[in-house]
Coordinates of C-alpha atoms in Angstrom, one line a residue:
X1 CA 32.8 10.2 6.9
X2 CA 30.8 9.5 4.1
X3 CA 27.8 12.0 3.4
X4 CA 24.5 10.8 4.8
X5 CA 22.0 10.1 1.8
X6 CA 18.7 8.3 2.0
X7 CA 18.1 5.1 0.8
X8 CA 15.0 3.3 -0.3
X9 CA 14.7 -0.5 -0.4
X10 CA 11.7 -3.2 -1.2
X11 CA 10.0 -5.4 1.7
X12 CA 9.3 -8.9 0.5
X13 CA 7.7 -11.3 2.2
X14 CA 6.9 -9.3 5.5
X15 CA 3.4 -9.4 6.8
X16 CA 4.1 -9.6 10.1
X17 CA 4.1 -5.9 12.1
X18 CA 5.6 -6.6 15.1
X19 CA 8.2 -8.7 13.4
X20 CA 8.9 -5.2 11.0
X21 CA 8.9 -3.6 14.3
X22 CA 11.8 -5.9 15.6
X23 CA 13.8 -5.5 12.4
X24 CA 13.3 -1.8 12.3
X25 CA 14.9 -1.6 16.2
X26 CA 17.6 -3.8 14.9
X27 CA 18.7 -1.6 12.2
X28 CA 18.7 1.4 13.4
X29 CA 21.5 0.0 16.2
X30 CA 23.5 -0.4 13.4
X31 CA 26.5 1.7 12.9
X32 CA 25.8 5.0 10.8
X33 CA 22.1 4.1 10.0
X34 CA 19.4 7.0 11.5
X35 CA 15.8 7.4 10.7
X36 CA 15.5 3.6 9.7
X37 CA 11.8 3.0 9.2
X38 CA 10.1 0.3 7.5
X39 CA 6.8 0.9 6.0
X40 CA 4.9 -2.5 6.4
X41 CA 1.9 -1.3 3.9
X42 CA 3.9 0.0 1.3
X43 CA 6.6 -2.9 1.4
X44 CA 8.9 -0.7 1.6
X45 CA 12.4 0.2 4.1
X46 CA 13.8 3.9 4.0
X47 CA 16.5 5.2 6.1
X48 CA 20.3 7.6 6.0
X49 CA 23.3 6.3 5.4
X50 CA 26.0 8.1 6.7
X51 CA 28.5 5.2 7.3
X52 CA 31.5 4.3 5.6
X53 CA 30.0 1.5 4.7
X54 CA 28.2 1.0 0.5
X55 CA 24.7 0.3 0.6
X56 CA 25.2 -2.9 -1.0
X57 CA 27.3 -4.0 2.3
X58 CA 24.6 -3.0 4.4
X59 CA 21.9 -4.4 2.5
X60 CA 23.8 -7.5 3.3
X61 CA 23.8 -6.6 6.6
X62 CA 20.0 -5.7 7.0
X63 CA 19.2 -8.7 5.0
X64 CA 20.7 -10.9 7.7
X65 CA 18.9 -9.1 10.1
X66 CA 15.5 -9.3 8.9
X67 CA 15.9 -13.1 8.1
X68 CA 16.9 -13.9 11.8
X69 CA 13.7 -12.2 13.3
X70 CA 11.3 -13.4 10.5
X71 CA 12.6 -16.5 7.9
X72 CA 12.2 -15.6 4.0
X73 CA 12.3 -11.8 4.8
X74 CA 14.4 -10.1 3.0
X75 CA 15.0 -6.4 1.4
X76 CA 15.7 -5.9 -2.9
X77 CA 16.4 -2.5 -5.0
X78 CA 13.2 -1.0 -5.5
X79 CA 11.6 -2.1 -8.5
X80 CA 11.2 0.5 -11.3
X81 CA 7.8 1.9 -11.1
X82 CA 6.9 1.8 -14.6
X83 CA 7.0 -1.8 -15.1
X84 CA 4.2 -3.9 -13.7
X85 CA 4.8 -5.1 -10.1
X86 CA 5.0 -8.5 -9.7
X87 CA 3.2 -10.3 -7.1
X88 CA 5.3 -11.3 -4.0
X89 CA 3.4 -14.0 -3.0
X90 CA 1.0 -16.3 -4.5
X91 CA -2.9 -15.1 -3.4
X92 CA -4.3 -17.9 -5.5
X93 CA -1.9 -20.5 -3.6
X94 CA -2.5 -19.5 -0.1
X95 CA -6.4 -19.4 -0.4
X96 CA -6.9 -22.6 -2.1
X97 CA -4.7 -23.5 0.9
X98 CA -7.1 -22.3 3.2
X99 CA -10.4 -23.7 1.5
X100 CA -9.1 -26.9 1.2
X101 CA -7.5 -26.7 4.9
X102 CA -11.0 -25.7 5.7
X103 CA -12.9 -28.5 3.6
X104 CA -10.9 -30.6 5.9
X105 CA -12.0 -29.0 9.4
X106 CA -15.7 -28.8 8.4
X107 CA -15.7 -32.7 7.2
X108 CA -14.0 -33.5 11.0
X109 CA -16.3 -31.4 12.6
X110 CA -19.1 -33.5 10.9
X111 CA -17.5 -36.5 11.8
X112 CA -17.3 -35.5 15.4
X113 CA -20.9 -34.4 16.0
X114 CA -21.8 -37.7 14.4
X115 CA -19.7 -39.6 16.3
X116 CA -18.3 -42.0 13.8
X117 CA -15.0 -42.8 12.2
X118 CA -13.3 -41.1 15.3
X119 CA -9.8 -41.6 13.6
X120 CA -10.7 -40.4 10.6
X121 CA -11.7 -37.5 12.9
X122 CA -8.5 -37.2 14.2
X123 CA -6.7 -37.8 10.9
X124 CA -8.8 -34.9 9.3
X125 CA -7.9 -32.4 11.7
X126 CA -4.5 -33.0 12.2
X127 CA -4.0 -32.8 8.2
X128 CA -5.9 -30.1 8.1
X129 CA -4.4 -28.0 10.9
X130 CA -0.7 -28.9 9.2
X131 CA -2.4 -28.1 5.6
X132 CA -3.2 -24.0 7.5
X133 CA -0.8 -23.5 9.3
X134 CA 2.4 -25.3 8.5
X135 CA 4.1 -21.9 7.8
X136 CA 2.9 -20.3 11.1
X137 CA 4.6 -23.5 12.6
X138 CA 7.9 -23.2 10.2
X139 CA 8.4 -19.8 10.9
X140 CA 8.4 -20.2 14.6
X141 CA 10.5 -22.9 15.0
X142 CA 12.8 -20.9 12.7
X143 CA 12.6 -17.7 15.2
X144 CA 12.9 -20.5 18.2
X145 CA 16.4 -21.6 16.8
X146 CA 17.6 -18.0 16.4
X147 CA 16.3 -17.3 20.2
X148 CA 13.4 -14.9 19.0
X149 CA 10.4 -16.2 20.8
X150 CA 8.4 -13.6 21.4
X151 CA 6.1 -13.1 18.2
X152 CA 2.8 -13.7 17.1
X153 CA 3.9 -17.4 14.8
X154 CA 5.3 -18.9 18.5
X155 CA 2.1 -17.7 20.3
X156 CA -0.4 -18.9 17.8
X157 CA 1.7 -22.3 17.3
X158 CA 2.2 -23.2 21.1
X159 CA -1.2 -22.6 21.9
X160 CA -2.5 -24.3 19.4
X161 CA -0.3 -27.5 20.0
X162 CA -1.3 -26.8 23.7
X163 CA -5.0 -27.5 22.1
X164 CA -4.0 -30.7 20.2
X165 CA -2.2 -31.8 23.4
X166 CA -5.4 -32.1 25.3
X167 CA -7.0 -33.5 22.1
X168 CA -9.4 -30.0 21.4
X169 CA -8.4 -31.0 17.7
X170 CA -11.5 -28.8 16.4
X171 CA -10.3 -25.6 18.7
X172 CA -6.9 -25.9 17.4
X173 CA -7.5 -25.8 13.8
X174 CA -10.6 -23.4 13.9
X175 CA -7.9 -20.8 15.9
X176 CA -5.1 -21.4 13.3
X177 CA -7.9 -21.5 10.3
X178 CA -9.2 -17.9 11.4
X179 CA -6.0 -16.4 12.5
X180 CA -4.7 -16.9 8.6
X181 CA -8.0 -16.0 6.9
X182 CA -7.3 -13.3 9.2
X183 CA -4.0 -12.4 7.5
X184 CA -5.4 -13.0 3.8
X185 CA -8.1 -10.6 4.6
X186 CA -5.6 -7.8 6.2
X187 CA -3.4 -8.2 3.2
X188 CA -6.5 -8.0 0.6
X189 CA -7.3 -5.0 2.4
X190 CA -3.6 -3.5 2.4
X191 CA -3.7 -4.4 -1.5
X192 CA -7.0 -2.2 -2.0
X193 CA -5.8 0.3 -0.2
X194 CA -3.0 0.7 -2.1
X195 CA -4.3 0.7 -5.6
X196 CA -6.6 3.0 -4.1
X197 CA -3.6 5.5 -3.8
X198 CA -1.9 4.4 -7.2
X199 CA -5.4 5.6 -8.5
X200 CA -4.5 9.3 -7.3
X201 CA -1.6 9.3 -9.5
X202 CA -3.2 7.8 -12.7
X203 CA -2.0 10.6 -14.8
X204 CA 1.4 8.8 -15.0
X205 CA 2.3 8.5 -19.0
X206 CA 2.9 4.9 -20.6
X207 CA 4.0 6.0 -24.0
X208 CA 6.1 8.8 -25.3
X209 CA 6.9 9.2 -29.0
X210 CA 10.7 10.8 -29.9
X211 CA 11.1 12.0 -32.6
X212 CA 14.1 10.6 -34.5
X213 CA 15.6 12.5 -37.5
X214 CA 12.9 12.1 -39.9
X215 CA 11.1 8.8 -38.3
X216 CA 9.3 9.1 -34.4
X217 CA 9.7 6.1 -32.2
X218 CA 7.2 4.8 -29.8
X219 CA 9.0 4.4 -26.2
X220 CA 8.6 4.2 -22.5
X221 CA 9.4 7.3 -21.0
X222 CA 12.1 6.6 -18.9
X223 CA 13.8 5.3 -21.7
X224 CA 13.5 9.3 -22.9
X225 CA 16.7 11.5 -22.1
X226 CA 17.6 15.1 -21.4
X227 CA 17.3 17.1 -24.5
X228 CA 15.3 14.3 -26.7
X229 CA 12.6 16.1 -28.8
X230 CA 8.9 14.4 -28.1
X231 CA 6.2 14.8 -30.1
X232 CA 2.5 15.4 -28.3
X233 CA -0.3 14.5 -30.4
X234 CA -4.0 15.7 -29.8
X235 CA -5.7 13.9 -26.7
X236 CA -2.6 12.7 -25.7
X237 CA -1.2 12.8 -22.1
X238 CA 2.1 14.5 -22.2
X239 CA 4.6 12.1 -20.6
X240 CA 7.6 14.2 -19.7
X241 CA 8.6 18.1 -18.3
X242 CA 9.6 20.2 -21.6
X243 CA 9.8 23.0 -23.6
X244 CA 7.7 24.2 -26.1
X245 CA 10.2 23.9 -29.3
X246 CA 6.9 24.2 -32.0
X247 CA 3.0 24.6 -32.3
X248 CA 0.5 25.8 -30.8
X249 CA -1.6 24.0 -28.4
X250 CA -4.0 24.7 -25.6
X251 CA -3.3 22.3 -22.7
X252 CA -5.7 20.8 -19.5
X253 CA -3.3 21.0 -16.8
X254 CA -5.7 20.0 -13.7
X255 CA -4.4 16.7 -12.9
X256 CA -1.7 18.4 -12.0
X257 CA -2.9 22.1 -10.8
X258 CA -6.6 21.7 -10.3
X259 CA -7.0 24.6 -12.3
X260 CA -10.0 23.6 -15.1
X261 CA -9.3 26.4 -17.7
X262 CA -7.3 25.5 -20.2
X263 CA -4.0 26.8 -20.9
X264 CA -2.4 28.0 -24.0
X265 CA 1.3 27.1 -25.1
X266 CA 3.4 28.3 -27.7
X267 CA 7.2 27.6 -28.6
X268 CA 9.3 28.3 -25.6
X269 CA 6.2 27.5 -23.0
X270 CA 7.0 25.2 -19.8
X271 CA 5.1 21.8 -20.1
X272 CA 4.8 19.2 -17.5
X273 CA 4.1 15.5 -17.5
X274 CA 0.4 14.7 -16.4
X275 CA -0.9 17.4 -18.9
X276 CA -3.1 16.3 -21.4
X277 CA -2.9 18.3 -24.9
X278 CA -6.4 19.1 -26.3
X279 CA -5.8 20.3 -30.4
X280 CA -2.7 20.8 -31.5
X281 CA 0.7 19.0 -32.2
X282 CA 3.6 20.1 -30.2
X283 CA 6.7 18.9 -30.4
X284 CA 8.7 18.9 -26.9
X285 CA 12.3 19.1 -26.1
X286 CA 12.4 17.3 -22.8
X287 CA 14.7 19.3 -19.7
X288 CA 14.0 16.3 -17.0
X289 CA 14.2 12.5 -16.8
X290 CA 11.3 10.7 -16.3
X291 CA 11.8 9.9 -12.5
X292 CA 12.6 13.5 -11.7
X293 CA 9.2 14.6 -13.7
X294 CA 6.4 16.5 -11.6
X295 CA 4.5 13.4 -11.9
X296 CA 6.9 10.9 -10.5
X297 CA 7.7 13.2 -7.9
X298 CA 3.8 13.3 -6.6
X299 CA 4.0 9.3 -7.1
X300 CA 7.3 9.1 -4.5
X301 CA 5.5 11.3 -2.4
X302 CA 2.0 8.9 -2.3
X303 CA 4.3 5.9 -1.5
X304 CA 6.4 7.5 1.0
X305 CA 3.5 9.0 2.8
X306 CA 3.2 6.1 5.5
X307 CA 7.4 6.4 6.5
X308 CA 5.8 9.8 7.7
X309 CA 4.2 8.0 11.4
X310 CA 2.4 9.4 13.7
X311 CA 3.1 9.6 17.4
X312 CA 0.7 7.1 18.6
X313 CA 2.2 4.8 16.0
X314 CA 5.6 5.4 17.6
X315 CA 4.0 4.5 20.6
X316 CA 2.6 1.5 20.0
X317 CA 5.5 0.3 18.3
X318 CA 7.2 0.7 22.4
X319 CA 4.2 -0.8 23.7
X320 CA 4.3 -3.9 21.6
X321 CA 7.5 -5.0 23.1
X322 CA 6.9 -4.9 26.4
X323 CA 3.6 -6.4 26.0
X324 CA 4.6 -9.7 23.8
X325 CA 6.6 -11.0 26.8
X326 CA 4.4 -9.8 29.6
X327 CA 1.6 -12.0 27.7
X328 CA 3.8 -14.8 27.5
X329 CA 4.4 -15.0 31.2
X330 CA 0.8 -14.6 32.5
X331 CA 0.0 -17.4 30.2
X332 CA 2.5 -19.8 32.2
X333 CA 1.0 -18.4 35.5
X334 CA -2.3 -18.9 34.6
X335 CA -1.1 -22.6 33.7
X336 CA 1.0 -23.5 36.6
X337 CA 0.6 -21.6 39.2
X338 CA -3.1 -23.0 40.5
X339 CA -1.4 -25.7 41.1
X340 CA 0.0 -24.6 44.2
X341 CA -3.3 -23.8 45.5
X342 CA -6.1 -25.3 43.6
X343 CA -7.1 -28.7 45.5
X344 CA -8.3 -30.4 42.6
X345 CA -6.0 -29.2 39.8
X346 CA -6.3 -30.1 36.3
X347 CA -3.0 -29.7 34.4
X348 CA -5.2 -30.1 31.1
X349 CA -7.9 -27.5 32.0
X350 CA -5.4 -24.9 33.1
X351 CA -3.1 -25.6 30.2
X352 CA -6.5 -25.0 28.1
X353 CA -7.0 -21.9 29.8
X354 CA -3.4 -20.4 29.1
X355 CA -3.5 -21.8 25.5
X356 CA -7.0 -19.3 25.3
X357 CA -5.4 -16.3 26.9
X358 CA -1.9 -16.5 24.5
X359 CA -4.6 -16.6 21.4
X360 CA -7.1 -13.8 22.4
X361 CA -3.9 -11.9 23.4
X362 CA -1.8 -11.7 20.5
X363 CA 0.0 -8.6 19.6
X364 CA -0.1 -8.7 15.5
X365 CA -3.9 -6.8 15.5
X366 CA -2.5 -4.8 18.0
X367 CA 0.4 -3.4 16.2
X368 CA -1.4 -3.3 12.6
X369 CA -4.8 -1.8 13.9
X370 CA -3.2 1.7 14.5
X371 CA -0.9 2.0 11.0
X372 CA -4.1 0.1 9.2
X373 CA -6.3 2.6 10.3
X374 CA -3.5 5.8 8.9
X375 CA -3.2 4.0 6.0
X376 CA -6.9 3.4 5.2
X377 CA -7.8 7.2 6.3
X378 CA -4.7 7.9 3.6
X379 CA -6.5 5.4 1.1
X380 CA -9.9 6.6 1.6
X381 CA -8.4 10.5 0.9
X382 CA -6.9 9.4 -2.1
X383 CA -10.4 8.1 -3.9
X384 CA -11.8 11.5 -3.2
X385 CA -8.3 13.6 -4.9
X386 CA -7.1 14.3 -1.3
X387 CA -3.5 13.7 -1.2
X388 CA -2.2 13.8 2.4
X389 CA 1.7 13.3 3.1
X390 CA 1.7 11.4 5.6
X391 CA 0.5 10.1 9.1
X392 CA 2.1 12.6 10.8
X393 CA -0.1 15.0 8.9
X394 CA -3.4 13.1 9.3
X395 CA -2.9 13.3 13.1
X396 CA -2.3 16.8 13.7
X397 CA -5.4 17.5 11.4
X398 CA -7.7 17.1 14.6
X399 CA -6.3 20.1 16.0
X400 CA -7.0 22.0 13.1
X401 CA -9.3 25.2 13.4
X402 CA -9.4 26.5 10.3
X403 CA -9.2 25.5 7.1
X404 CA -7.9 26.9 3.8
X405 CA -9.1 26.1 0.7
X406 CA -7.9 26.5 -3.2
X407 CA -11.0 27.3 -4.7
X408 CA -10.5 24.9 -7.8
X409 CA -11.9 21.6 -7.2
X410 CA -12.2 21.8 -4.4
X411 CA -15.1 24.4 -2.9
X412 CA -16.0 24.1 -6.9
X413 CA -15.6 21.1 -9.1
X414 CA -13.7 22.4 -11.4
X415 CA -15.6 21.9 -14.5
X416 CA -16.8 24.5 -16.5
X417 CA -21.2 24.9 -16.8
X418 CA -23.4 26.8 -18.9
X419 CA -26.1 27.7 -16.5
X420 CA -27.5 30.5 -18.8
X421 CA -28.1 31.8 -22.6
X422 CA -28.7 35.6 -23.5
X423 CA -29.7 35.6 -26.6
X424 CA -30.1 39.5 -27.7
X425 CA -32.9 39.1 -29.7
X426 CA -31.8 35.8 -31.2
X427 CA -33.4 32.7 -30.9
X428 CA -31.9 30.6 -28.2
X429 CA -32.4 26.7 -29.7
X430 CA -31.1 28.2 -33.2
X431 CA -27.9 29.8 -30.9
X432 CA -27.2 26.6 -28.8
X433 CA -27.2 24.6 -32.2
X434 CA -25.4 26.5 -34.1
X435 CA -22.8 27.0 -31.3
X436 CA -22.4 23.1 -31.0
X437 CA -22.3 22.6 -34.2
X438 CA -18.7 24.3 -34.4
X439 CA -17.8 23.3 -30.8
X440 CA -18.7 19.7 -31.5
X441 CA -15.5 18.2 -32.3
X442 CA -13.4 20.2 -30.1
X443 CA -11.7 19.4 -26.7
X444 CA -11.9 22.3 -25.0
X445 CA -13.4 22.9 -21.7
X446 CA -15.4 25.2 -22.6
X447 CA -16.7 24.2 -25.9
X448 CA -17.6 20.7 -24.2
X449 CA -19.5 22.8 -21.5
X450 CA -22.3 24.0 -24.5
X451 CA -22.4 20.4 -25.9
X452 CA -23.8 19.5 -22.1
X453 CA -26.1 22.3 -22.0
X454 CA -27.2 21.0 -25.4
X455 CA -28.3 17.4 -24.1
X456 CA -29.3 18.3 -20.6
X457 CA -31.6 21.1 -22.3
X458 CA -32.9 20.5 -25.6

C-alpha cells in the first residue's frame, strides 16, 4: 500500500456550498481517500492519499466528480503563491450582467405600472430574466441530466419558471435578480475577507539578491536554492532562512516574534525570512527553500485555517442533505395536495404558493452562513495580528477561562517610548537635540523612539 500523504488542490469555479458539500461526500467514498475536505472560501480541496492510485489519476477522478454535481467545476495544482493569482471568474462581466439585467427589469416594471406596451413588458422581462439568470438555469438543467436535483440552481430555476408560468414576470426576475446580486455580494465579501488574511502575512519577500561570483543578481526567491549566498542590504526585508556568513547587523524580527527590540547578528547567527535588516550589509548563505521558509510556513497555515471546521459546521453540512429534499417535497404538497380538499382550487395560486416556499427556503444561505461567519471571525482576527488556526479553534475559544498572554504586542504594543528625560544637571532641550541629532538617520528602535519624543515634545 502506498504511504498516505496529503494533498492540496485548487477549487475553480465553485460558489455553490452545498454543491462543495456533495462533492466533498462523494470523494471521500472513494477508494483510499480520508479526511477529504474542501474549503469553499479558500478555493481550495485538501485530503490523504493512501491508495495505489497517483494523484494525477485521482485528480481525474475527483474532477469527474465535481463536474457531475456542479458543471464547470473542476480542481488544478495549486498555483505558486508568489505569482499574482489570477482571477477565476470575470467580476467585471457578471456585474455588468446584472446592471444591465436589472436596467431591463426596472424599464418593465415601468411599463407595467403604466400599463402600456404590454409586450414590450413581457419581452423586457423575459430578456431580462434569461440575461440574470441563464447560468442558474444552465447549471440546473446540467445537474437534471446527471440526476442531481436537489440544489439551490434547480430550486431557484423551477420556481422561478413556476412564476413565469402564471405570468408573475416581475416576481420571477426580481427573485432571480436578488438571488445573484446575492452571490456577487457573498463572493465580494469572501474576496475581502481573504485579502484581509493575506494582509497578516505581508512580510512575505518579493526580491532576493544572490550573489554571483563577483556580480549579485536580482531574483524571486523561490528561484533561490540551498546553499546560494544572498546579500541583505539596509532596510531590506530578508527573504529567505540563513546563516550569517559576514557583517554585522542588528535585525527587527517582530513580524515574525513580536519581540520589538532589535536583535544583533554576527557571522554564523540564524536569520529568518520576514526579518527586516536595519544598518548593516549581511551577506546570507541560505539553509531552506523558499516554501519551506518560516514565512511560507505561517502563509500555508493562514490558508489552511478554514480545512480546520468546527463541529457545528460538520453539522450542518448533515443537515443540508436532508433538508434540500424535504423542501422539495412540501413544495409539491403545498401545490397539489389542496386540491383534494379545497372546493374552489386554483392550480395557479397554489403553484404560486409552492414556487414562494422553494425560494424563501433554499439551502445555499443556510449552508454558507455558518463557515461565512468562521471565516469572517478568522478575517476580522487577522486585521488586528491575531492569527487563529482554524475553526475548530475559534469554537472551543468560548469555553475558555483563562487566558495567556505574550507580553509583546500584545498586553503592550510593542514599540519602544520615551516617556521621560533625566538630565543630571544638563539641560534637557540641548540633550534631546543633541541625542537626535546622532540618532536621526538611524533605524533602530530605539533611536527612532527619541526622534518621537523630539516632535511630540519640543
Amino acid at each position: 500500500m502506498k504511504q498516505e500523504n496529503k494533498v492540496t488542490y485548487e477549487v475553480q469555479n465553485l460558489s455553490c456550498a452545498n454543491c462543495a458539500k456533495k462533492i466533498e461526500k462523494r470523494i471521500n467514498e472513494i477508494d483510499g481517500v480520508s479526511e477529504a475536505s474542501i474549503d469553499i472560501i479558500n478555493k481550495r480541496l485538501t485530503f490523504n492519499n493512501n491508495s495505489n492510485k497517483n494523484n494525477e489519476d485521482l485528480l481525474k477522478e475527483m474532477n469527474k466528480i465535481a463536474d457531475s454535481v456542479e458543471p464547470g467545476t473542476k480542481f488544478v495544482e495549486v498555483k505558486k503563491r508568489f505569482y499574482e493569482h489570477e482571477e477565476e471568474t470575470n467580476e467585471k462581466t457578471i456585474l455588468i450582467r446584472l446592471i444591465i439585467g436589472g436596467i431591463l427589469f426596472i424599464l418593465g416594471y415601468i411599463f407595467e405600472h403604466l400599463n402600456i406596451y404590454s409586450k414590450a413588458q413581457i419581452i423586457l422581462f423575459i430578456v431580462s430574466y434569461v440575461l440574470i439568470g441563464y447560468e442558474v438555469i444552465y447549471k440546473a438543467i446540467r445537474n437534471m441530466i446527471k440526476g442531481n436535483l436537489f440544489d439551490e440552481n434547480f430550486l431557484m430555476s423551477i420556481a422561478t419558471i413556476a412564476a413565469i408560468y402564471v405570468r408573475s414576470y416581475p416576481e420571477a426576475v426580481a427573485v432571480m435578480l436578488f438571488y445573484e446580486v446575492g452571490e456577487y455580494f457573498q463572493d465580494r465579501a469572501l474576496d475581502r475577507n481573504r485579502e484581509s488574511i493575506r494582509e497578516l502575512v505581508a512580510i512575505q519577500p518579493k526580491v532576493a539578491y544572490v550573489k554571483d561570483g563577483t556580480t549579485i543578481k536580482e531574483v524571486h526567491p523561490a528561484q533561490v536554492n540551498i546553499n546560494d549566498v544572498i546579500v541583505i542590504k539596509p532596510g531590506d526585508l530578508i527573504p529567505l532562512d540563513g546563516i550569517v556568513l559576514s557583517g554585522t547587523s542588528e535585525v527587527d524580527t517582530s513580524k515574525l516574534t513580536g519581540e520589538s527590540l532589535p536583535r544583533t547578528v554576527e557571522p554564523n547567527s540564524e536569520v529568518l525570512a520576514g526579518y527586516i535588516n536595519y544598518n548593516g550589509l549581511l551577506e546570507v548563505k541560505v539553509t531552506k527553500i523558499y516554501e519551506d521558509s518560516a514565512v511560507s510556513k505561517i502563509l500555508e497555515l493562514v490558508e489552511n485555517a478554514q480545512s480546520k471546521k468546527a463541529k457545528v459546521e460538520k453539522w450542518i453540512t448533515k443537515f443540508a442533505r436532508i433538508y434540500t429534499p424535504i423542501v422539495i417535497l412540501l413544495a409539491i404538497l403545498i401545490t397539489f395536495v389542496p386540491m383534494a380538499f379545497v372546493e374552489n382550487y386554483v392550480f395557479n395560486d397554489y403553484l404560486y404558493r409552492g414556487a414562494t416556499f422553494l425560494v424563501v427556503s433554499c439551502p445555499c444561505a443556510l449552508v454558507i452562513s455558518i463557515p461565512l461567519s468562521i471565516f469572517g471571525g478568522i478575517g476580522a482576527s487577522s486585521r488586528a495580528g491575531i492569527l487563529i488556526k482554524g475553526g475548530n479553534y475559534l469554537e472551543i475559544l468560548r469555553d475558555a477561562k483563562i487566558m495567556v498572554f505574550d507580553k509583546t504586542g500584545t498586553i503592550t504594543k510593542g514599540n519602544f517610548v520615551v516617556t521621560k528625560v533625566v538630565t543630571y544637571d544638563f539641560d534637557e532641550t540641548e540633550l534631546v537635540n543633541l541625542t537626535v541629532s546622532a540618532e536621526k538617520l538611524s533605524n533602530h528602535a530605539i533611536g527612532k523612539a527619541i526622534a518621537i519624543y523630539k516632535e511630540i515634545n519640543q
